[in-house]
Amino acid sequence: MVIEIQKNFHASATSRKKVNRILSLEDDVGNKVTSDHGLKDVARNYFVNIFQPQDSDFSSVLDVINPSIFDNDNDLLTAPFTKAEFRDAIFSMHPDKCSGPDGYNPGFYQHFWTLCGDDIFKECCAWLTAGQFPPDLNITNIALIPKGSLQVSMKDWRPIALCNVLYKIISKVLANRLKTILSQCISDNQSASVPGRSILDNAMVAIEVLHFMKAKTRGEDRYVALKLDICKAYDRMDWNYVMTVLHKLGFHDRWIHWMRMCIESVDYSVLVNGEPVGPIIPGRGLRQGDPLSPYLFIICAEGLSSLIRDAESRGVLTGTKVCRTAPSVSHLLFADDCFLFFKANEAQAHVMKNILATYELASGQAISLPKSEI
Amino acid sequence: MIGRDRKATFAYIKDRVWQKINSWSGKCLSKAGREVMIKSVLQAIPAYVMSIYQLPHTLVESIEKMLNSFWWGNGRTTQRGIHWMNWEKLSAPKIHGGMGFKDFSAFNLAMLGKQGWKFITEPDTLVARIFKARYFPYGSYLTATVGHNPSYVWRSIMRARFIVRGGARWTIGSGASISILNEPWLTNGEFISSDVPGALSLHNFTVNSLMNLYDKSWNEQVVRQVFSADIASKILHTPLISQVEDDRIVWKGERHRRYSVRSAYRLCVTELIDSSYLWRPGYWSGIWNLKVPPKVKNLLWRMCRGCLPTRVRLLDKGVVCPTTCVSCESSHEDLLHVFFECPFTIQVWNTTGLWGSVQHALTQAASPTEAIFHLLENLSADLSQRMSTVMWSIWKHRNLRVWDNVT
């Protein structure tokens, strides 16, 4: 019996290893690469390419964003840190989550909290007051996880950033503070990550609107629903755009500097079959795996939301109203998933196209048309 | 988009459950392992869909049937085997003799109720505003009607309204936002239905029109004038607390007074759809609280529910087999005989030093099941564990003898 269980376990472990192993990759021009060295090159080039900053122009997006963070919120955000905050941050992590390049997992910090808690707290506070992280704190490994059943090129691997736990603690503390004021600056159309909103809310609204569109039999106007897919949404986020949006929303300079520290001090290494390849010094992108990223991302998506709202208030775009007194719905967001509603005519389609182009240019995002649906 | 053919739209749920059952992990599980698998994997698959749609009755039934045959089947090859009990009985709570599985349609309604509850308690969210404008511009979720050309979501949520009505209660502050009809503002969450005589004229009135506003008490004269005697006395017995300023709706099932799917489910199965006829009396918690391997508990539970395939029981079910005991070959093999009367078993009880208490329990009880409950109630924790494990070994021994001819 015991032997059988062991055999089963080893069999499943080996098959897992097989699945996760990268055997061959296609490079940009479609050549198949199988050599160890070649694989590393392909992986490195791919990420260097993705994290390359592009020229962006976000003035038109900024014009439509309204400040919504005020002094008392900023006081809350930049208040002196307490040890309890750090403790909460550490103990809210799963102890067995994968560790970063330094090899300590959250379990380690949780177990030895009584011993090293004070030191961690003091050291982190010192870094935050000085506004400078030590250079190797923010080294991050990128692990590649297979997407779908067949992997051909780098696109079929999902990059997950593994940060140092020490960094994650700081970032979590900041994220917890950011969370509390989020509902003020994020519009109702976004339902991801904001405390008190649920994905079901958006689903229900979408169903209701679709039902309305389908059941509508009278009147000239018809409406379109457009589902967008933004490709590599996190990895392509433009840093300057993030910072300017934060600034425009009214966040305190000190807070913005902290955000800058967190996302710009990153050094990546890609793990190809267990071996780190790097360093890759990025010029854009938010990490998937950093506790702050989801919140920063939805703050940035607020740009798109504002653009659409602005067009709606100018009367060039019409959202759907399920009945005369209902609030009009022109878009629904769930993190990077986007559902747009507008009147089905050429003029409005042009307006929508312009909006999307403006947003793409500003934030560095690219909308993948093949994956979008009407 | 949910079209006319709902069965086809939701059929994928059934496929997902079927896939999970047929994966290798499903096939080599013990009875106790299957309990965990059903409770934490299979039952959770439709949860997302169930929180906004009411699943079609046929689908619910076929999923339940599938899970039932997974639970009773022998697992290794096909899902064959005698289904000793239906899902309905299994879904009774553990302390009432069931297995505590979910009654899907009740669970479905409890989850839908949550959406309705959110319309009441969080009226500022985008969904709540849209639904309010579309379906109940002048009333609330509790007073709304299904309306003209409703979407399937709304229809589903409306079906769960009786749960919210059954468990919610207003604490009256100013009374200005509670309409008189159809809102649970009387004591115990009762409401005045729009069927009572004279209700038509009350449609646009709120509770504060029955109150003396200067000292927050009932205006007895008005109340007696408008309502019949029994309703009037109910109203006058509803307390008005002067400290409460805002009208607030509270949930009676939880201590924190907010809706939870768990308490709504409990409310639904115990009070609203009364399923207590499925309960069996007995000291069930005695079995489930034992500190023994889950397989042993499962055996005890099956014994006490009469689901153990002794030869007499098999004959009842129409299986053609001899009814004599496998070890002594002299008497009919029923529960009493296998566990308490067969000479071999008595010898086992004697060696383990439990025969005295077992004999005592048998004289006290009318059936072997009662004897087990009696033993569990009276023996110390240590001895109960020994007793239950011994019973498990006896059954194991009997099975080895029947199937592998081991003596």
mmCIF file of C-alpha atoms in Angstrom, chain A residues 89-297:
data_model
loop_
_atom_site.group_PDB
_atom_site.id
_atom_site.type_symbol
_atom_site.label_atom_id
_atom_site.label_comp_id
_atom_site.label_asym_id
_atom_site.label_seq_id
_atom_site.Cartn_x
_atom_site.Cartn_y
_atom_site.Cartn_z
ATOM 1 C CA ALA A 89 0.832 42.081 6.390
ATOM 2 C CA ILE A 90 3.076 39.143 7.182
ATOM 3 C CA PHE A 91 0.423 36.970 8.721
ATOM 4 C CA SER A 92 -2.047 37.536 5.918
ATOM 5 C CA MET A 93 0.325 35.806 3.504
ATOM 6 C CA HIS A 94 0.136 32.107 2.939
ATOM 7 C CA PRO A 95 3.132 30.555 4.729
ATOM 8 C CA ASP A 96 3.961 28.152 1.922
ATOM 9 C CA LYS A 97 3.909 30.586 -0.973
ATOM 10 C CA CYS A 98 6.922 30.498 -3.213
ATOM 11 C CA SER A 99 9.851 32.534 -2.028
ATOM 12 C CA GLY A 100 11.705 35.148 -4.033
ATOM 13 C CA PRO A 101 15.361 35.096 -5.058
ATOM 14 C CA ASP A 102 16.564 35.275 -1.437
ATOM 15 C CA GLY A 103 14.886 31.977 -0.634
ATOM 16 C CA TYR A 104 12.932 32.906 2.511
ATOM 17 C CA ASN A 105 9.217 32.153 2.306
ATOM 18 C CA PRO A 106 6.492 33.870 4.349
ATOM 19 C CA GLY A 107 6.472 30.919 6.748
ATOM 20 C CA PHE A 108 9.994 31.804 7.804
ATOM 21 C CA TYR A 109 9.049 35.351 8.730
ATOM 22 C CA GLN A 110 5.884 34.221 10.468
ATOM 23 C CA HIS A 111 7.726 31.653 12.537
ATOM 24 C CA PHE A 112 10.483 34.004 13.614
ATOM 25 C CA TRP A 113 8.332 37.114 13.928
ATOM 26 C CA THR A 114 9.058 37.417 17.634
ATOM 27 C CA LEU A 115 12.783 37.365 16.919
ATOM 28 C CA CYS A 116 13.095 39.514 13.854
ATOM 29 C CA GLY A 117 9.874 41.561 13.915
ATOM 30 C CA ASP A 118 11.449 44.597 15.515
ATOM 31 C CA ASP A 119 14.381 44.639 13.151
ATOM 32 C CA ILE A 120 12.192 44.262 10.084
ATOM 33 C CA PHE A 121 9.908 47.016 11.246
ATOM 34 C CA LYS A 122 12.757 49.452 11.973
ATOM 35 C CA GLU A 123 14.627 48.692 8.803
ATOM 36 C CA CYS A 124 11.562 49.025 6.563
ATOM 37 C CA CYS A 125 10.559 52.305 8.168
ATOM 38 C CA ALA A 126 14.072 53.616 7.654
ATOM 39 C CA TRP A 127 13.931 52.723 3.958
ATOM 40 C CA LEU A 128 10.564 54.325 3.501
ATOM 41 C CA THR A 129 11.577 57.559 5.284
ATOM 42 C CA ALA A 130 14.800 57.738 3.334
ATOM 43 C CA GLY A 131 12.901 57.056 0.144
ATOM 44 C CA GLN A 132 15.456 54.511 -1.008
ATOM 45 C CA PHE A 133 15.493 50.711 -1.084
ATOM 46 C CA PRO A 134 18.748 48.777 -0.876
ATOM 47 C CA PRO A 135 19.609 47.729 -4.446
ATOM 48 C CA ASP A 136 19.098 43.993 -4.104
ATOM 49 C CA LEU A 137 15.771 44.121 -2.229
ATOM 50 C CA ASN A 138 13.723 44.326 -5.357
ATOM 51 C CA ILE A 139 15.318 41.626 -7.489
ATOM 52 C CA THR A 140 12.514 39.522 -8.877
ATOM 53 C CA ASN A 141 12.404 36.136 -10.510
ATOM 54 C CA ILE A 142 9.921 35.503 -13.269
ATOM 55 C CA ALA A 143 8.578 31.983 -13.260
ATOM 56 C CA LEU A 144 6.896 30.704 -16.379
ATOM 57 C CA ILE A 145 3.674 28.779 -15.999
ATOM 58 C CA PRO A 146 2.135 27.002 -18.990
ATOM 59 C CA LYS A 147 -1.038 28.536 -20.408
ATOM 60 C CA GLY A 148 -3.388 26.203 -22.228
ATOM 61 C CA SER A 149 -2.470 22.711 -23.265
ATOM 62 C CA LEU A 150 0.144 23.281 -25.952
ATOM 63 C CA GLN A 151 3.046 25.675 -25.673
ATOM 64 C CA VAL A 152 4.736 26.913 -28.803
ATOM 65 C CA SER A 153 6.112 30.387 -28.238
ATOM 66 C CA MET A 154 6.789 32.585 -25.236
ATOM 67 C CA LYS A 155 3.242 33.910 -25.457
ATOM 68 C CA ASP A 156 1.931 30.594 -24.195
ATOM 69 C CA TRP A 157 3.714 30.923 -20.895
ATOM 70 C CA ARG A 158 2.258 33.057 -18.176
ATOM 71 C CA PRO A 159 4.932 35.081 -16.399
ATOM 72 C CA ILE A 160 4.522 35.247 -12.635
ATOM 73 C CA ALA A 161 6.844 37.490 -10.673
ATOM 74 C CA LEU A 162 8.331 36.069 -7.501
ATOM 75 C CA CYS A 163 9.370 38.946 -5.280
ATOM 76 C CA ASN A 164 11.402 38.807 -2.122
ATOM 77 C CA VAL A 165 9.099 38.359 0.822
ATOM 78 C CA LEU A 166 10.692 41.265 2.599
ATOM 79 C CA TYR A 167 9.701 43.508 -0.282
ATOM 80 C CA LYS A 168 6.248 41.997 -0.367
ATOM 81 C CA ILE A 169 5.747 42.889 3.276
ATOM 82 C CA ILE A 170 6.396 46.551 2.561
ATOM 83 C CA SER A 171 4.277 46.493 -0.531
ATOM 84 C CA LYS A 172 1.457 44.770 1.321
ATOM 85 C CA VAL A 173 1.509 47.374 4.066
ATOM 86 C CA LEU A 174 1.207 50.091 1.435
ATOM 87 C CA ALA A 175 -1.478 48.151 -0.430
ATOM 88 C CA ASN A 176 -3.553 47.752 2.725
ATOM 89 C CA ARG A 177 -3.542 51.504 3.169
ATOM 90 C CA LEU A 178 -4.398 52.135 -0.452
ATOM 91 C CA LYS A 179 -7.303 49.704 -0.255
ATOM 92 C CA THR A 180 -9.171 51.778 2.296
ATOM 93 C CA ILE A 181 -9.519 54.834 0.078
ATOM 94 C CA LEU A 182 -9.991 52.991 -3.191
ATOM 95 C CA SER A 183 -13.763 53.232 -3.405
ATOM 96 C CA GLN A 184 -13.462 57.031 -3.567
ATOM 97 C CA CYS A 185 -11.353 57.232 -6.646
ATOM 98 C CA ILE A 186 -12.563 54.221 -8.611
ATOM 99 C CA SER A 187 -15.798 54.564 -10.508
ATOM 100 C CA ASP A 188 -18.744 52.218 -10.051
ATOM 101 C CA ASN A 189 -18.062 50.531 -13.348
ATOM 102 C CA GLN A 190 -14.921 48.854 -12.031
ATOM 103 C CA SER A 191 -15.683 45.954 -9.731
ATOM 104 C CA ALA A 192 -12.321 44.238 -9.286
ATOM 105 C CA SER A 193 -10.269 44.512 -6.095
ATOM 106 C CA VAL A 194 -12.313 47.271 -4.466
ATOM 107 C CA PRO A 195 -13.490 46.165 -1.035
ATOM 108 C CA GLY A 196 -17.263 45.757 -0.916
ATOM 109 C CA ARG A 197 -17.743 45.260 -4.638
ATOM 110 C CA SER A 198 -18.187 41.885 -6.143
ATOM 111 C CA ILE A 199 -17.652 40.397 -9.568
ATOM 112 C CA LEU A 200 -21.256 39.272 -9.479
ATOM 113 C CA ASP A 201 -22.418 42.870 -9.446
ATOM 114 C CA ASN A 202 -20.883 43.469 -12.823
ATOM 115 C CA ALA A 203 -22.135 40.179 -14.149
ATOM 116 C CA MET A 204 -25.666 41.051 -13.106
ATOM 117 C CA VAL A 205 -25.499 44.480 -14.693
ATOM 118 C CA ALA A 206 -24.126 43.014 -17.913
ATOM 119 C CA ILE A 207 -26.873 40.419 -18.055
ATOM 120 C CA GLU A 208 -29.517 43.005 -17.407
ATOM 121 C CA VAL A 209 -28.185 45.281 -20.141
ATOM 122 C CA LEU A 210 -27.913 42.428 -22.612
ATOM 123 C CA HIS A 211 -31.433 41.373 -21.750
ATOM 124 C CA PHE A 212 -32.584 44.899 -22.440
ATOM 125 C CA MET A 213 -30.772 44.988 -25.759
ATOM 126 C CA LYS A 214 -32.231 41.707 -26.821
ATOM 127 C CA ALA A 215 -35.743 42.455 -25.666
ATOM 128 C CA LYS A 216 -35.770 45.901 -27.247
ATOM 129 C CA THR A 217 -38.186 45.808 -30.119
ATOM 130 C CA ARG A 218 -39.336 49.378 -30.506
ATOM 131 C CA GLY A 219 -37.466 52.497 -31.546
ATOM 132 C CA GLU A 220 -34.799 53.221 -34.084
ATOM 133 C CA ASP A 221 -31.806 52.963 -31.848
ATOM 134 C CA ARG A 222 -29.905 49.780 -31.504
ATOM 135 C CA TYR A 223 -26.996 49.234 -29.198
ATOM 136 C CA VAL A 224 -23.707 47.386 -29.501
ATOM 137 C CA ALA A 225 -21.923 45.464 -26.801
ATOM 138 C CA LEU A 226 -18.195 45.128 -27.267
ATOM 139 C CA LYS A 227 -15.990 42.899 -25.187
ATOM 140 C CA LEU A 228 -12.359 43.885 -25.180
ATOM 141 C CA ASP A 229 -9.317 41.918 -24.325
ATOM 142 C CA ILE A 230 -6.245 43.874 -23.359
ATOM 143 C CA CYS A 231 -3.153 41.818 -24.017
ATOM 144 C CA LYS A 232 -0.369 41.682 -21.447
ATOM 145 C CA ALA A 233 -2.217 44.350 -19.555
ATOM 146 C CA TYR A 234 0.036 44.368 -16.523
ATOM 147 C CA ASP A 235 3.360 43.956 -18.275
ATOM 148 C CA ARG A 236 2.856 46.864 -20.628
ATOM 149 C CA MET A 237 1.710 49.515 -18.181
ATOM 150 C CA ASP A 238 3.665 52.717 -18.672
ATOM 151 C CA TRP A 239 5.332 53.967 -15.482
ATOM 152 C CA ASN A 240 5.157 57.649 -16.225
ATOM 153 C CA TYR A 241 1.487 57.218 -16.954
ATOM 154 C CA VAL A 242 0.931 55.550 -13.584
ATOM 155 C CA MET A 243 2.726 58.327 -11.756
ATOM 156 C CA THR A 244 0.959 61.133 -13.584
ATOM 157 C CA VAL A 245 -2.446 59.566 -13.013
ATOM 158 C CA LEU A 246 -1.675 59.239 -9.301
ATOM 159 C CA HIS A 247 -0.572 62.848 -9.271
ATOM 160 C CA LYS A 248 -3.658 64.013 -11.095
ATOM 161 C CA LEU A 249 -5.941 62.104 -8.746
ATOM 162 C CA GLY A 250 -4.424 64.134 -5.947
ATOM 163 C CA PHE A 251 -2.143 61.671 -4.199
ATOM 164 C CA HIS A 252 0.575 63.156 -2.024
ATOM 165 C CA ASP A 253 4.082 63.439 -3.504
ATOM 166 C CA ARG A 254 5.480 61.286 -0.766
ATOM 167 C CA TRP A 255 3.061 58.484 -1.592
ATOM 168 C CA ILE A 256 3.815 58.779 -5.274
ATOM 169 C CA HIS A 257 7.501 58.530 -4.490
ATOM 170 C CA TRP A 258 6.871 55.320 -2.565
ATOM 171 C CA MET A 259 4.999 53.905 -5.510
ATOM 172 C CA ARG A 260 7.868 54.905 -7.766
ATOM 173 C CA MET A 261 10.324 53.148 -5.449
ATOM 174 C CA CYS A 262 8.234 50.015 -5.484
ATOM 175 C CA ILE A 263 7.721 49.636 -9.192
ATOM 176 C CA GLU A 264 10.821 51.206 -10.661
ATOM 177 C CA SER A 265 13.577 49.618 -8.634
ATOM 178 C CA VAL A 266 12.922 46.201 -10.129
ATOM 179 C CA ASP A 267 15.517 43.859 -11.622
ATOM 180 C CA TYR A 268 14.106 40.793 -13.309
ATOM 181 C CA SER A 269 15.623 37.408 -13.942
ATOM 182 C CA VAL A 270 13.656 34.860 -15.909
ATOM 183 C CA LEU A 271 13.687 31.287 -14.675
ATOM 184 C CA VAL A 272 14.174 29.023 -17.646
ATOM 185 C CA ASN A 273 13.962 25.428 -16.472
ATOM 186 C CA GLY A 274 15.048 26.482 -13.013
ATOM 187 C CA GLU A 275 18.008 28.608 -14.013
ATOM 188 C CA PRO A 276 17.803 32.385 -13.675
ATOM 189 C CA VAL A 277 18.595 34.358 -16.796
ATOM 190 C CA GLY A 278 19.138 38.036 -16.317
ATOM 191 C CA PRO A 279 19.306 40.692 -15.238
ATOM 192 C CA ILE A 280 16.623 42.374 -17.271
ATOM 193 C CA ILE A 281 16.097 45.978 -16.342
ATOM 194 C CA PRO A 282 12.547 46.941 -17.232
ATOM 195 C CA GLY A 283 11.268 50.269 -18.429
ATOM 196 C CA ARG A 284 7.579 49.623 -17.861
ATOM 197 C CA GLY A 285 5.154 47.076 -16.486
ATOM 198 C CA LEU A 286 3.532 46.167 -13.187
ATOM 199 C CA ARG A 287 4.443 42.826 -11.674
ATOM 200 C CA GLN A 288 1.844 40.110 -11.297
ATOM 201 C CA GLY A 289 2.677 38.870 -7.832
ATOM 202 C CA ASP A 290 3.272 42.206 -6.184
ATOM 203 C CA PRO A 291 0.426 42.978 -3.757
ATOM 204 C CA LEU A 292 0.298 46.586 -4.943
ATOM 205 C CA SER A 293 -0.134 45.871 -8.634
ATOM 206 C CA PRO A 294 -3.858 45.127 -8.801
ATOM 207 C CA TYR A 295 -4.689 48.375 -7.069
ATOM 208 C CA LEU A 296 -2.356 50.436 -9.200
ATOM 209 C CA PHE A 297 -3.765 48.764 -12.259
#
